Coordinates of C-alpha atoms in Angstrom, one line a residue:
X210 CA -0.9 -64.3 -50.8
X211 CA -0.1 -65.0 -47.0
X212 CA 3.2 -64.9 -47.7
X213 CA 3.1 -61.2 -49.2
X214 CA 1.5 -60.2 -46.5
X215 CA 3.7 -61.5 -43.9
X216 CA 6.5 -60.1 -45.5
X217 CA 4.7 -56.3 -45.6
X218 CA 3.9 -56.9 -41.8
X219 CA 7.6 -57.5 -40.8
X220 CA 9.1 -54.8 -43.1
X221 CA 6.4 -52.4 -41.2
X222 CA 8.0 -53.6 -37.8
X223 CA 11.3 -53.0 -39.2
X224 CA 10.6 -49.2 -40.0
X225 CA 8.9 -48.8 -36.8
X226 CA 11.7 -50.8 -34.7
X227 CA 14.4 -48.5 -36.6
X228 CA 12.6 -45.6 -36.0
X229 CA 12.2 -46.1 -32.3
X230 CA 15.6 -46.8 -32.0
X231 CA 17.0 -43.6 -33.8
X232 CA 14.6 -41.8 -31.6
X233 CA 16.5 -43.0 -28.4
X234 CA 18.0 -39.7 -26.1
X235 CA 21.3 -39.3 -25.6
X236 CA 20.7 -38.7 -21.5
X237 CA 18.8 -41.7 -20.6
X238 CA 20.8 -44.2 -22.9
X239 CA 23.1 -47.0 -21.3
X240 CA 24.4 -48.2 -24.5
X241 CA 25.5 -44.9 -26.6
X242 CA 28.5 -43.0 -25.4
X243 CA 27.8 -39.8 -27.4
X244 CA 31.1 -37.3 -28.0
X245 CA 30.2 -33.3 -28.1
X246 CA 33.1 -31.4 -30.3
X247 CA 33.5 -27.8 -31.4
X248 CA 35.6 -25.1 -31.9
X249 CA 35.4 -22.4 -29.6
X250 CA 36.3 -19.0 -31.1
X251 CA 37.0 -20.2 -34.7
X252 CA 40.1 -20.1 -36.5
X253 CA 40.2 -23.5 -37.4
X254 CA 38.2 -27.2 -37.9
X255 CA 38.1 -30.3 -35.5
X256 CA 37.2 -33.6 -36.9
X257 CA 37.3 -36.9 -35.8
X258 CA 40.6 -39.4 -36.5
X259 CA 38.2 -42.6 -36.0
X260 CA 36.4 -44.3 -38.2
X261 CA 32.3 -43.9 -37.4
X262 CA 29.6 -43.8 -39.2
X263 CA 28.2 -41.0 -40.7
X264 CA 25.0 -41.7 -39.5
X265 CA 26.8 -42.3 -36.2
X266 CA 26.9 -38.1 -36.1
X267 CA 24.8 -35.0 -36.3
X268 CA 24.8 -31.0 -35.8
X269 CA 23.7 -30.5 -32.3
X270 CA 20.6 -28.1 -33.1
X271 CA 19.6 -30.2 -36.0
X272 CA 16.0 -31.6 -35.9
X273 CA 17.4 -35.1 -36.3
X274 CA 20.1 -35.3 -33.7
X275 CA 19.9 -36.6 -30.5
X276 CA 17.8 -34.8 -27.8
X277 CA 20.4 -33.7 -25.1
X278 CA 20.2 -31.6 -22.1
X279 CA 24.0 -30.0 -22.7
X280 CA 23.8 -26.2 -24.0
X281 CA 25.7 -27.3 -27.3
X282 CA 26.5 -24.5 -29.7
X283 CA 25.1 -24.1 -33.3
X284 CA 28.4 -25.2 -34.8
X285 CA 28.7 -28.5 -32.7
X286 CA 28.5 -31.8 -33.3
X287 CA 27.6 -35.0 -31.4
X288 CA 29.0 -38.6 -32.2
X289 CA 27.8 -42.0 -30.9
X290 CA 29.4 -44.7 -30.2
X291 CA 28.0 -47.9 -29.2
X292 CA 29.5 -49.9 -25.9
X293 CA 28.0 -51.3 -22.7
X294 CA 26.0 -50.1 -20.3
X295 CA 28.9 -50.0 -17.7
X296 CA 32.1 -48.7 -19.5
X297 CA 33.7 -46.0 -21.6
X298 CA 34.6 -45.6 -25.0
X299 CA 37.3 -43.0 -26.7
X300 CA 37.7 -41.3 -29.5
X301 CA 40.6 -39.5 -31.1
X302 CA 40.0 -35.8 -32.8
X303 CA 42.5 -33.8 -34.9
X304 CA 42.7 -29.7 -34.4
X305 CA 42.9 -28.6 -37.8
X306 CA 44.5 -24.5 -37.4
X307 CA 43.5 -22.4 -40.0
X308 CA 47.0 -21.0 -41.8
X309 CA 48.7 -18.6 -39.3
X310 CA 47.3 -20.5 -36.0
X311 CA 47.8 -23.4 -33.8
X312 CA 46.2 -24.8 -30.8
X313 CA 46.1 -23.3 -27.6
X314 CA 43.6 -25.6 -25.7
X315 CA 42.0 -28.6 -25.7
X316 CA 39.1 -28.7 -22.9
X317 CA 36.9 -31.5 -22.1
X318 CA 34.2 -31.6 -20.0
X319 CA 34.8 -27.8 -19.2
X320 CA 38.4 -28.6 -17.8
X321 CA 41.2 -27.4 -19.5
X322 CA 43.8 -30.4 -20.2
X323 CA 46.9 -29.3 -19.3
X324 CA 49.7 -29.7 -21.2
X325 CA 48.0 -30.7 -24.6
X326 CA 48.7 -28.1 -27.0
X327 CA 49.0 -30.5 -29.9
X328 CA 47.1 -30.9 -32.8
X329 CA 45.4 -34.0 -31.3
X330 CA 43.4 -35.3 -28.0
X331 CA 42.4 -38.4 -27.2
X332 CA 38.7 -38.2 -25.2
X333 CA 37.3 -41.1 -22.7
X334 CA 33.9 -40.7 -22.4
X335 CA 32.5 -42.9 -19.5
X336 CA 29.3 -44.5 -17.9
X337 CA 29.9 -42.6 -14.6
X338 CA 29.8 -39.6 -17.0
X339 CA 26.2 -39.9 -17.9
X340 CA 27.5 -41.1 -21.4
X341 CA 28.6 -37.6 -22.6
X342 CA 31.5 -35.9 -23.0
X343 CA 32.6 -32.2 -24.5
X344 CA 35.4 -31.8 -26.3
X345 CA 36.1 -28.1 -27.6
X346 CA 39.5 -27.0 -29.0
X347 CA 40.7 -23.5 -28.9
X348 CA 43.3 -21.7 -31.2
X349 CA 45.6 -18.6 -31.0
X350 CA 47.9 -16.9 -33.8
X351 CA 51.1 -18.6 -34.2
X352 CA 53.9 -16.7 -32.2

């Protein structure tokens, strides 16, 4: 009987432990570096090339994701990764242009990079950062 009891007590800590931890915001966290993606204008789909969790990412405005205090858009979508409290993490994304487009733009962190107008960027997001990071892509018709 003790024994059962025991058990129901820690598997009651466990949900409550998990759920505290899912609760966690993306601004006051020193262990998540969370990665903000969209496409700006349409046209086209970015993903991400890593391999993460699918719990690892949510729709911005959806009632589960992370509370953030960036303006994200409807369409966009946060990933976490997890890392130390003093460091960065990256994380690839592929443009994917809709037939007749291609990229024009990749912008992170509201800064256009130059000279990337491939179908792929690469995105350090950093402790200095605040843990966040914005990655939108931009397309135009193919010329």
């Amino acid at each position: 009987m003790f024994k059962n009891k025991t058990i129901k007590l820690f598997l009651i800590l466990g949900v409550i432990l998990f759920s505290l931890v899912g609760m966690v915001s993306c601004t006051n966290n020193g262990y998540g570096y969370f990665f903000h993606y969209d496409v700006e204008g349409g046209n086209g789909e970015i993903q991400i090339y890593d391999s993460i969790s699918e719990n690892s990412i949510w729709r911005c405005r959806d009632e589960d994701s992370p509370i953030c205090e960036l303006n994200c858009n409807n369409s966009s979508r946060v990933a976490k990764l997890l890392g130390g409290k003093n460091g960065s993490r990256t994380m690839t994304f592929i443009a994917i242009p809709d037939d007749g487009y291609v990229v024009k733009e990749w912008i992170f962190n509201g800064k256009i990079v130059d000279g990337n107008k491939t179908n792929s960027f690469v995105a350090e997001v950093t402790s200095e950062q605040g843990y966040n990071g914005v990655v939108i892509v931009r397309f135009e018709l193919e010329k």
